[in-house]
mmCIF file of C-alpha atoms in Angstrom:
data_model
loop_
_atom_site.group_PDB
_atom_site.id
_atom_site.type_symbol
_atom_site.label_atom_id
_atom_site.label_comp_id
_atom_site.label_asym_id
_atom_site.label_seq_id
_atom_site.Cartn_x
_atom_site.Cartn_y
_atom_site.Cartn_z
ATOM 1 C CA UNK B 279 57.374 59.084 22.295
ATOM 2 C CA UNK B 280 53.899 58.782 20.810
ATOM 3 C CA UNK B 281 54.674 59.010 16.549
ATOM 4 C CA UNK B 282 53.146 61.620 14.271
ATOM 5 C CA UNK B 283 49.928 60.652 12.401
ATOM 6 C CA UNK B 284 50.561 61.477 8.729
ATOM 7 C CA UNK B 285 47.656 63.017 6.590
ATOM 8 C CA UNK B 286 45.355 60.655 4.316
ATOM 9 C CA UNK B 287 46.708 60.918 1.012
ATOM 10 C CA UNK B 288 44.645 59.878 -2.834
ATOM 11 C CA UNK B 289 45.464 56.799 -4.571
ATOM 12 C CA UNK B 290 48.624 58.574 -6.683
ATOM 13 C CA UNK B 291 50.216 59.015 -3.310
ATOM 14 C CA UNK B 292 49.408 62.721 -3.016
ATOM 15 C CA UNK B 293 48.659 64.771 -0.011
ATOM 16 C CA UNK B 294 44.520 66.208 -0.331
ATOM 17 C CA UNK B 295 44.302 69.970 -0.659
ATOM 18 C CA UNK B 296 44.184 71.234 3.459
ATOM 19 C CA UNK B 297 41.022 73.044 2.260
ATOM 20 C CA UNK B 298 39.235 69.678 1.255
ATOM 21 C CA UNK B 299 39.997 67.622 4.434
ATOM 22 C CA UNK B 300 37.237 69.681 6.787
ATOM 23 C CA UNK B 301 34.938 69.806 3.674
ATOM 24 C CA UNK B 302 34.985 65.915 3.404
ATOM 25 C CA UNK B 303 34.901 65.498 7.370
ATOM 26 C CA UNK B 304 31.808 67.589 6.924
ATOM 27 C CA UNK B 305 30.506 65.925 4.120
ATOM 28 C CA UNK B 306 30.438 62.539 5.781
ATOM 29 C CA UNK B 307 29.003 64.106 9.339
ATOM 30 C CA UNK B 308 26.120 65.614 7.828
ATOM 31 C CA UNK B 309 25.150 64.313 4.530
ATOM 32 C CA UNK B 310 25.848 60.604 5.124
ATOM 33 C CA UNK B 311 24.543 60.349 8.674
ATOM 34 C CA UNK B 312 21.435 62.371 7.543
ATOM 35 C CA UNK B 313 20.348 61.307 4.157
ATOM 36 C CA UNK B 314 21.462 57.662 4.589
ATOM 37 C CA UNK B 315 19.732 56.706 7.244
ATOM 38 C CA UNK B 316 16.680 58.040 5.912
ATOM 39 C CA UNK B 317 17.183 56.337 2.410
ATOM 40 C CA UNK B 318 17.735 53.329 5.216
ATOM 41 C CA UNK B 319 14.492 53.820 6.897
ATOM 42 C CA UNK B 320 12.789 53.633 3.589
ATOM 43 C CA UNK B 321 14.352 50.818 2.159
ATOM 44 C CA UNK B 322 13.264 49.003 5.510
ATOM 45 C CA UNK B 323 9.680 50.180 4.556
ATOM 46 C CA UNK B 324 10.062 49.410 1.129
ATOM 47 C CA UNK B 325 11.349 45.817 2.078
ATOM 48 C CA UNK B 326 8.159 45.257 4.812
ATOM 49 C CA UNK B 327 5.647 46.247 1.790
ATOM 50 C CA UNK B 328 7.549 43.621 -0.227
ATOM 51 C CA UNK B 329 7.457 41.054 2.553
ATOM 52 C CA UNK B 330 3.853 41.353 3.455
ATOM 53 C CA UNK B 331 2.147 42.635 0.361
ATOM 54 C CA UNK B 332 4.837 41.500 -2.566
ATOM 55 C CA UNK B 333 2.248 41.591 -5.146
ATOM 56 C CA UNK B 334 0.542 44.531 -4.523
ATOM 57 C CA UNK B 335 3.277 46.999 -3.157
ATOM 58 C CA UNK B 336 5.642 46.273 -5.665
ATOM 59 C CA UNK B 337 3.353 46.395 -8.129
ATOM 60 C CA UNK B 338 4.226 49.103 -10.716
ATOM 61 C CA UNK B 339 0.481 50.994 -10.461
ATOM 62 C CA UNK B 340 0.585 51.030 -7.140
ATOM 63 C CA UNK B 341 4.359 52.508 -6.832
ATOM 64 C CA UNK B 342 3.174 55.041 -8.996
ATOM 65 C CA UNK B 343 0.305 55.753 -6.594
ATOM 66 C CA UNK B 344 2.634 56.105 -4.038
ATOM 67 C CA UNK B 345 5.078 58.690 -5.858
ATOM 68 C CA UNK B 346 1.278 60.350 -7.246
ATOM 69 C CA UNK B 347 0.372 60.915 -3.657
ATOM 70 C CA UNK B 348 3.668 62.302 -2.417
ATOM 71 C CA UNK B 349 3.505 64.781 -4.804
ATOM 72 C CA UNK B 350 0.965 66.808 -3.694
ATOM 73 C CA UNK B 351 1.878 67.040 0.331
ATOM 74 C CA UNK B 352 6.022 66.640 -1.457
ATOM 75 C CA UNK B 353 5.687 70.532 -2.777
ATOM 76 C CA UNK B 354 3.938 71.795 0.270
ATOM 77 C CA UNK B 355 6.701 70.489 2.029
ATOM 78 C CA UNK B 356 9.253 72.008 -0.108
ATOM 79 C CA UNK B 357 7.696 75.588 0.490
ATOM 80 C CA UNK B 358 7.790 74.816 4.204
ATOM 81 C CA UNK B 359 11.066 74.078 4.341
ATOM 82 C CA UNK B 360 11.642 77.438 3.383
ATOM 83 C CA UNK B 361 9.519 79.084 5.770
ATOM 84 C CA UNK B 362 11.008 76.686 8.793
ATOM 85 C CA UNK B 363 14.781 77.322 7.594
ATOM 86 C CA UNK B 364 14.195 81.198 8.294
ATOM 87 C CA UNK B 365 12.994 80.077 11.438
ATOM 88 C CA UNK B 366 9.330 80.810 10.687
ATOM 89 C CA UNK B 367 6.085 78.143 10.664
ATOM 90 C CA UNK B 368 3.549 78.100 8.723
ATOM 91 C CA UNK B 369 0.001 76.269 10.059
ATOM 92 C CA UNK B 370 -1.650 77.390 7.150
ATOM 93 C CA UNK B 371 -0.669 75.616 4.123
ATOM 94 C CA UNK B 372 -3.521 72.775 4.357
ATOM 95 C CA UNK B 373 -6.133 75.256 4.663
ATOM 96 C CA UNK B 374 -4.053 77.400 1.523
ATOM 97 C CA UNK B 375 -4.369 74.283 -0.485
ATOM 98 C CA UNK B 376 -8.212 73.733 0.679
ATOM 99 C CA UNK B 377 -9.226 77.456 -0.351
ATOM 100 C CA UNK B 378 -7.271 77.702 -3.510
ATOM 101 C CA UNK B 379 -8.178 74.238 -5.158
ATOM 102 C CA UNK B 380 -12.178 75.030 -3.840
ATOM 103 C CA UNK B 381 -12.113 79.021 -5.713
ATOM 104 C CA UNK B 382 -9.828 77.624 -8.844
ATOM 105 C CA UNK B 383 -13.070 74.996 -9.208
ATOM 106 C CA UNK B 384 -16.105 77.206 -9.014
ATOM 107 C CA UNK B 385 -18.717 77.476 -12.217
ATOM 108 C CA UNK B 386 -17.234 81.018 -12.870
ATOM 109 C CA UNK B 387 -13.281 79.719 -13.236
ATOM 110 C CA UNK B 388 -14.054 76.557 -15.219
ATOM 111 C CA UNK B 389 -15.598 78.379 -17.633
ATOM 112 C CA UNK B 390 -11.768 79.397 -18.344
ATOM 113 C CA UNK B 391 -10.121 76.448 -18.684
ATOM 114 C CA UNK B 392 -7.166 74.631 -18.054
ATOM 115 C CA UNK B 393 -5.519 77.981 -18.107
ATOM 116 C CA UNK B 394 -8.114 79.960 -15.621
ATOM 117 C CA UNK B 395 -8.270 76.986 -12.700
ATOM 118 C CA UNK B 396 -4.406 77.193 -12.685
ATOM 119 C CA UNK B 397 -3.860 80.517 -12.875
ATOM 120 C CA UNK B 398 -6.576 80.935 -9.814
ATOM 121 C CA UNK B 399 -5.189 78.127 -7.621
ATOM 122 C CA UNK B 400 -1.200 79.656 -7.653
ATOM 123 C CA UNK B 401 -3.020 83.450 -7.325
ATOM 124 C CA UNK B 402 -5.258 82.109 -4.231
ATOM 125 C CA UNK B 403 -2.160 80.887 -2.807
ATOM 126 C CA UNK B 404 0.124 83.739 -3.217
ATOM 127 C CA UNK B 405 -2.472 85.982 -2.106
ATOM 128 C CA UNK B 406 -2.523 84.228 1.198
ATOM 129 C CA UNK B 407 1.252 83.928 1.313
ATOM 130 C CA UNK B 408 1.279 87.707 1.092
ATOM 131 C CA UNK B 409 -1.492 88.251 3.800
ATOM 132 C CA UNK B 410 0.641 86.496 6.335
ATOM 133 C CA UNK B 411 3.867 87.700 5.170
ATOM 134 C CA UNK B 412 2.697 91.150 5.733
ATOM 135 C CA UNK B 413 1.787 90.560 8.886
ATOM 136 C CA UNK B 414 4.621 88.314 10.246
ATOM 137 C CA UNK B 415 7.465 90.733 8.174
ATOM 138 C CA UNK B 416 5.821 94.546 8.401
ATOM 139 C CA UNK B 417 2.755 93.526 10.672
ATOM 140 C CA UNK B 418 5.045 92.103 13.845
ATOM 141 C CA UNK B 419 2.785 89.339 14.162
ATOM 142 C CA UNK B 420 4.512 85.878 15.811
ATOM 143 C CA UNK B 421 4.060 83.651 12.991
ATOM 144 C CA UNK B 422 2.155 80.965 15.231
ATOM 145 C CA UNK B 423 -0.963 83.238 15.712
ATOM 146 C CA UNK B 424 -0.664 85.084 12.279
ATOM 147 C CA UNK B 425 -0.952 81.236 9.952
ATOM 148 C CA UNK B 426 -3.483 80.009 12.679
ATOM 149 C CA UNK B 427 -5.235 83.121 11.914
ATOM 150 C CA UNK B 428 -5.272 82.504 8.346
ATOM 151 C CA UNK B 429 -5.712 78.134 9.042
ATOM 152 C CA UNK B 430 -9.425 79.451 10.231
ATOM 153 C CA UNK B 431 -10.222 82.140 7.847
ATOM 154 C CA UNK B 432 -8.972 80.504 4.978
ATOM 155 C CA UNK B 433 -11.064 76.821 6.379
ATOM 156 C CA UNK B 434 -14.152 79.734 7.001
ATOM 157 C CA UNK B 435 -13.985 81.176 3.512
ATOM 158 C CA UNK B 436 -13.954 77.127 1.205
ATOM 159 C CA UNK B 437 -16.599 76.506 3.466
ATOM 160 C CA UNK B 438 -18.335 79.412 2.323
ATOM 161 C CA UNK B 439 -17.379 79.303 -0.773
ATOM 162 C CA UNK B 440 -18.184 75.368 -1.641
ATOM 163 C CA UNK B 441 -21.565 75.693 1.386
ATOM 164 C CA UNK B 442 -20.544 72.045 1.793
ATOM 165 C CA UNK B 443 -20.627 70.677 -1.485
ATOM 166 C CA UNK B 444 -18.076 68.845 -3.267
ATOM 167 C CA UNK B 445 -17.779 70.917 -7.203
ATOM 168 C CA UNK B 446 -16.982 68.618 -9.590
ATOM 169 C CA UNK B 447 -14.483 69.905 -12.346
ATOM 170 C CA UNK B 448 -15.843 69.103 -16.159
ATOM 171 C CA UNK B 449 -12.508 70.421 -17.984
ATOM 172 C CA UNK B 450 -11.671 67.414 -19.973
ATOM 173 C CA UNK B 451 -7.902 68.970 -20.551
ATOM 174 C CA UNK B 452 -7.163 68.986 -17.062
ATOM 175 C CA UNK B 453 -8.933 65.552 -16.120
ATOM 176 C CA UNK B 454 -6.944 64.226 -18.906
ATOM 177 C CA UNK B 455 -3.768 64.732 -16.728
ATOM 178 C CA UNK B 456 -4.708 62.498 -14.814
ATOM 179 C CA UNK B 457 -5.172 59.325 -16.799
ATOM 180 C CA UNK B 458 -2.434 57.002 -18.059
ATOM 181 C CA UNK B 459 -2.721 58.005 -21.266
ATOM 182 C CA UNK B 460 -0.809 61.120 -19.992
ATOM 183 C CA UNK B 461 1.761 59.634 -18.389
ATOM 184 C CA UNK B 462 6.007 59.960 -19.757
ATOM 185 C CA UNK B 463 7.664 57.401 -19.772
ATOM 186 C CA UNK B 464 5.296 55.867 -17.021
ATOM 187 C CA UNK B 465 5.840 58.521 -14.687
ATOM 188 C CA UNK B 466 2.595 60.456 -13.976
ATOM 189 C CA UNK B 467 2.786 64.340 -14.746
ATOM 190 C CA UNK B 468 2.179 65.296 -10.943
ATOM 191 C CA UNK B 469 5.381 63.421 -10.175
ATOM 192 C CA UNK B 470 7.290 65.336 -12.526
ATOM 193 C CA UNK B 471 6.157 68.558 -11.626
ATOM 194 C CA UNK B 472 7.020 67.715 -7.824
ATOM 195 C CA UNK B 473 10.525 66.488 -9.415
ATOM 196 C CA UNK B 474 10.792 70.392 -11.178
ATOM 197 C CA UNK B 475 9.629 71.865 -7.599
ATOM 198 C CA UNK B 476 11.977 70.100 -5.669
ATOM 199 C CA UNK B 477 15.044 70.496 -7.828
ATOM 200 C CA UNK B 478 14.221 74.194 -8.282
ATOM 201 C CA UNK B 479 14.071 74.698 -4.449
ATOM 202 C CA UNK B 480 17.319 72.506 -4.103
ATOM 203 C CA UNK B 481 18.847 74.931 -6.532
ATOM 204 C CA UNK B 482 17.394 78.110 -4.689
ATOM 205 C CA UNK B 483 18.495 76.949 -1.392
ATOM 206 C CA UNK B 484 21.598 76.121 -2.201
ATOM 207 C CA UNK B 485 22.826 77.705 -4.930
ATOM 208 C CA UNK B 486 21.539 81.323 -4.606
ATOM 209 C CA UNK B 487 22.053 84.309 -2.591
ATOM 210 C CA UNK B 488 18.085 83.888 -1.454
ATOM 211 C CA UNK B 489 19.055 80.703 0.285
ATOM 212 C CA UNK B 490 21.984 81.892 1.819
ATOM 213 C CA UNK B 491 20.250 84.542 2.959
ATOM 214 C CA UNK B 492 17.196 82.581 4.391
ATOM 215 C CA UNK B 493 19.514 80.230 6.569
ATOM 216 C CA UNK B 494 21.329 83.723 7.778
ATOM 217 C CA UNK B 495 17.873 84.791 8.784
ATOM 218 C CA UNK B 496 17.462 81.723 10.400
ATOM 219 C CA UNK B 497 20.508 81.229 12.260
ATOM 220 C CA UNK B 498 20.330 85.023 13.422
ATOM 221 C CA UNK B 499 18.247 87.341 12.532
ATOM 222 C CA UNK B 500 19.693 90.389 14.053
ATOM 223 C CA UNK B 501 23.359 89.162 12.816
ATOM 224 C CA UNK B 502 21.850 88.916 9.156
ATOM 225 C CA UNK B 503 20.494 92.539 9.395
ATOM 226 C CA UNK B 504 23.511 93.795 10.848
ATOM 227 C CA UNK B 505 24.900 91.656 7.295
ATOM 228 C CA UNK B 506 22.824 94.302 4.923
ATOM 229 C CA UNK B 507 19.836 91.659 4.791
ATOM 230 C CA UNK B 508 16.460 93.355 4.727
ATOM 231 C CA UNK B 509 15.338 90.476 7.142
ATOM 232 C CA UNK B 510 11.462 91.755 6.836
ATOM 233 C CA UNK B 511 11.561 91.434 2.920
ATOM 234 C CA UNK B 512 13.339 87.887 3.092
ATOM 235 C CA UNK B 513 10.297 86.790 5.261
ATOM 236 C CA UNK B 514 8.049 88.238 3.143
ATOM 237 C CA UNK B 515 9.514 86.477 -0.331
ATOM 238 C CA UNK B 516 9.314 83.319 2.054
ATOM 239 C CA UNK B 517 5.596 83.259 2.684
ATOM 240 C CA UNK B 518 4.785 83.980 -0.323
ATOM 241 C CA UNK B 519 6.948 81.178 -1.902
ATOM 242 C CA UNK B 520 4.849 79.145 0.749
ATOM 243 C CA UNK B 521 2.007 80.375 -0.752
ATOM 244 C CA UNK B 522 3.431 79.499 -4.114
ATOM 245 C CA UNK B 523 3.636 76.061 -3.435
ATOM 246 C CA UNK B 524 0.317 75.579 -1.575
ATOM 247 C CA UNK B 525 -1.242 76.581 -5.162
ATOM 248 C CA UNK B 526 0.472 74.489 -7.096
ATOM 249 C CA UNK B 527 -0.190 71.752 -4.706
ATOM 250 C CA UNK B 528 -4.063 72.488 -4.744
ATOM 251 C CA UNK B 529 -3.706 72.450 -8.681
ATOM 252 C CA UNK B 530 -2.226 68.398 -8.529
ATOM 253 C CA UNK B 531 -4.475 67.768 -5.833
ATOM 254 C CA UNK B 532 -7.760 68.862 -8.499
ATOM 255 C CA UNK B 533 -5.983 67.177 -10.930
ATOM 256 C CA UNK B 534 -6.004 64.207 -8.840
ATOM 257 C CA UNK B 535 -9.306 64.011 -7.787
ATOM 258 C CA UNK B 536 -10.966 66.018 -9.969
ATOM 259 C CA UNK B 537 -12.673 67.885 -7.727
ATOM 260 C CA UNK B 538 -12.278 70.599 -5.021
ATOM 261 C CA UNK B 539 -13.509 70.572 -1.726
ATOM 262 C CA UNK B 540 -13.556 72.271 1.730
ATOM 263 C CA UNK B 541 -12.033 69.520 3.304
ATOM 264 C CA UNK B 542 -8.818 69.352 1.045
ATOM 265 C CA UNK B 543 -5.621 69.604 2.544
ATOM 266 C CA UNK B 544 -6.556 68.683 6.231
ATOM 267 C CA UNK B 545 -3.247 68.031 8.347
ATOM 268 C CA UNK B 546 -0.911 69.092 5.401
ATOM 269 C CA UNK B 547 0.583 71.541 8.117
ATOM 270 C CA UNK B 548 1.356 68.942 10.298
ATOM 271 C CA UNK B 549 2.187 65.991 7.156
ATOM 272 C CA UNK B 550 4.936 69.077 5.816
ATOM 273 C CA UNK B 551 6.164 69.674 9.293
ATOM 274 C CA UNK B 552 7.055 66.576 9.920
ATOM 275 C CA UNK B 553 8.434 65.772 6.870
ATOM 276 C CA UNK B 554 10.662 68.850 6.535
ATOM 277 C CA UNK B 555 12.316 67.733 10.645
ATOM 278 C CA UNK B 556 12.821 64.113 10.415
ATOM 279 C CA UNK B 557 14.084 65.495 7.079
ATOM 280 C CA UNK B 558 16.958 66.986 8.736
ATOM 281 C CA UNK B 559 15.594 70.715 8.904
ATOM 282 C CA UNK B 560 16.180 72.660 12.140
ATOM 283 C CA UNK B 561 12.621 73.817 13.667
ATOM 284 C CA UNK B 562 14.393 76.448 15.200
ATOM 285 C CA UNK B 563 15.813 78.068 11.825
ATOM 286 C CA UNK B 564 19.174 78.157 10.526
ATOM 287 C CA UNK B 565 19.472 74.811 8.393
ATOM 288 C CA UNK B 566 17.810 73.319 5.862
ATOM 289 C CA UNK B 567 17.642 70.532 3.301
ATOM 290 C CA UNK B 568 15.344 69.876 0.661
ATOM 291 C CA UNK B 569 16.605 66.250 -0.562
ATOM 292 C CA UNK B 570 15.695 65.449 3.525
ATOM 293 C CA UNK B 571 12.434 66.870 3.011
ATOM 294 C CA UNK B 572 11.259 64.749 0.468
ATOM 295 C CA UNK B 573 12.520 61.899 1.906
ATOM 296 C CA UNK B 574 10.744 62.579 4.592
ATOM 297 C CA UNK B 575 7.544 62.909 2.467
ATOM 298 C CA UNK B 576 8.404 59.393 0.349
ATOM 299 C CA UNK B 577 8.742 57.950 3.885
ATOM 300 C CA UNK B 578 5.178 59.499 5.448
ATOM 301 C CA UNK B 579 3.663 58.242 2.295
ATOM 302 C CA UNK B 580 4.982 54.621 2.157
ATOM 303 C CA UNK B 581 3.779 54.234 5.477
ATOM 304 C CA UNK B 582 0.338 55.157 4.436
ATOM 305 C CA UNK B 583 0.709 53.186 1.921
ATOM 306 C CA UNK B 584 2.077 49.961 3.830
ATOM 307 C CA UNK B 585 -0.900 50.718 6.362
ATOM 308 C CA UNK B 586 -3.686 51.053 3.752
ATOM 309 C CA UNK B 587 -2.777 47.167 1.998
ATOM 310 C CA UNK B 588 -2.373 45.506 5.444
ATOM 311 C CA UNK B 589 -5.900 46.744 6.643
ATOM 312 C CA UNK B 590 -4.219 48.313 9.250
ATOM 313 C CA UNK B 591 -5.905 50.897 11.753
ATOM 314 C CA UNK B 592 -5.223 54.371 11.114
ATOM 315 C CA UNK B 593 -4.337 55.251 14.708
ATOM 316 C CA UNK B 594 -1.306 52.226 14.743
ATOM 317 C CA UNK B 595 -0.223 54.417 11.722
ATOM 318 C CA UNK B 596 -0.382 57.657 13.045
ATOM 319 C CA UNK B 597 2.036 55.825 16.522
ATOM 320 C CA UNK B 598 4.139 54.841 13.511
ATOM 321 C CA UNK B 599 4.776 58.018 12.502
ATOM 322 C CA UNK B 600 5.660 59.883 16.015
ATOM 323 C CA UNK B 601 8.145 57.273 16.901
ATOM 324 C CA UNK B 602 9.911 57.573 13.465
ATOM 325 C CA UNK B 603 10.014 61.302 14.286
ATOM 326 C CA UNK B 604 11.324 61.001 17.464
ATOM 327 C CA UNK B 605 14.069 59.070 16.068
ATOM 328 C CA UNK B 606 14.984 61.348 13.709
ATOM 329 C CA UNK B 607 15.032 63.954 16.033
ATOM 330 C CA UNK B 608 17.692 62.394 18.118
ATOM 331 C CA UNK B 609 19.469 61.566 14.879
ATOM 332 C CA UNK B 610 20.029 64.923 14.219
ATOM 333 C CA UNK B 611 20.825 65.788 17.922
ATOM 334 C CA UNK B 612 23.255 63.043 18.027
ATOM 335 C CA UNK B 613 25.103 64.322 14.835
ATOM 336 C CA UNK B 614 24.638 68.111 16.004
ATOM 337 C CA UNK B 615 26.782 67.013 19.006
ATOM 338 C CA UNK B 616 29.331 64.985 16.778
ATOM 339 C CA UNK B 617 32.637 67.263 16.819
#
């Protein structure tokens, strides 16, 4: 007669609460498997730069390059995480970032600062966020063709806007961001404003009744408005946090190359995308992390990174990248079907 297994108990002897056992089961199906083999993955990248380039890689400049450089693509992706856990897309952030950091640059904004390029580059952003959640959320638009619509007219208009030219920002306040001089505690002031970004959308994912209402949109929309969620207004607040982010992202990225061009965010879509799956976020809506997200965008960067000391051809890079995302894909399928 086959014996009853007893329950775990703690180290007094104790039997766990019943409500904690599925909790921790959970805990160690999904966070573990998830975030662990991504911190994995890195730490094999991290140990390859090391091995091939030990001076360089692990040199402390050029680790703070790497973290620089993450920030700007690592708050796009937040905002896209967003828009991908209410089962939405969004092909328009590059060209967002592009159009905001080339209007926030022009003669007429510098002319107002520090103050007037920032408060131009979020506005840009949000603007465009609100264009295409109006027409996704009231407009009925499939979010595909309503950010491709906006990828071209927003690529048309800093094309326009800059006829070509790179303008060259001559605010010495905001240039001065970008030198060491500037830095706390070593850590550039880009990075910390992508570490503010991401723990504020950690903390409105997962701690608020606007997260829990975005993966309920996600999951099912028609359940959530069944709920009491005004599913068209949750889509809405999402693009526009999209947009949000895209303008803060253009801001770092003129901070970071003190400059704004036409040509500025090219790919981000696709760089944020990526990021926010192998990440752990469903592409079909209805989960989301951010903590995967941006170790998604540490890993995309280190790569770069890696690629860019070795001498390495960008098209081995880009191979690099699929096949990491396809195993992260069935990562996450593989735990999906884990009981």
């Amino acid at each position: 007669m086959t014996q009853p297994v007893s329950p775990p108990r703690d180290s007094t002897g104790k039997l766990p609460p019943v409500d904690r056992l599925p909790a921790f089961r959970g805990l160690l199906a999904h966070t573990d498997v998830r975030t662990l083999s991504l911190l994995g993955v890195l730490a094999v990248l991290v140990l390859i730069g090391g091995v091939t380039r030990r001076d360089e890689f692990l040199d402390t400049r050029n680790l703070q390059l790497v973290l620089t450089q993450a920030s700007v693509i690592g708050v796009v992706t937040v905002g896209m995480t967003f828009v991908i856990t209410s089962g939405g897309i969004d092909l328009s952030v590059g060209a967002i970032v592009a159009l905001s950091s080339v209007w926030a640059t022009t003669v007429a904004t510098q002319e107002y600062g520090f103050a007037g390029i920032l408060f131009t580059a979020v506005l840009v952003g949000v603007g465009c966020g609100l264009v295409n959640g109006v027409l996704i959320a009231y407009g009925g638009m499939v979010p595909f063709i309503a950010t491709l619509a906006m990828l071209a007219s927003a690529r048309g208009l800093a094309l326009q806007i800059t006829d070509g030219r790179t303008q060259i920002v001559g605010v010495r306040g905001l240039l001065d961001l970008g030198e060491r001089d500037a830095y706390v505690l070593g850590v550039p002031p880009l990075v910390i404003v992508f570490a503010v970004v991401t723990v504020c959308g950690w903390l409105i994912l997962n701690r608020t009744t606007f997260g829990r209402r975005t993966v309920a949109v996600g999951g099912n929309a028609e359940a959530a408005r069944l709920a009491g969620i005004d599913v068209r207004r949750q889509r809405l607040y999402l693009y526009l946090l999209s947009g949000l982010c895209c303008g803060i992202a253009a801001f770092l990225l003129i901070v970071l190359s003190g400059s704004g061009q036409n040509t500025n965010g090219n790919l981000y879509e696709l760089d944020a995308i990526a990021a926010a799956i192998i990440g752990g976020t469903l592409l079909s809506g209805g989960r989301g992390t951010i903590t995967g997200s941006v170790l998604g965008v540490l890993i995309f960067t280190t790569i770069t990174n890696i690629f860019a000391l070795n001498n390495l051809q960008s098209d081995v890079q880009q191979i690099a990248k699929g096949a990491i995302i396809v195993a992260a894909v069935l990562v996450q399928r593989r735990t999906a079907s884990t009981p």
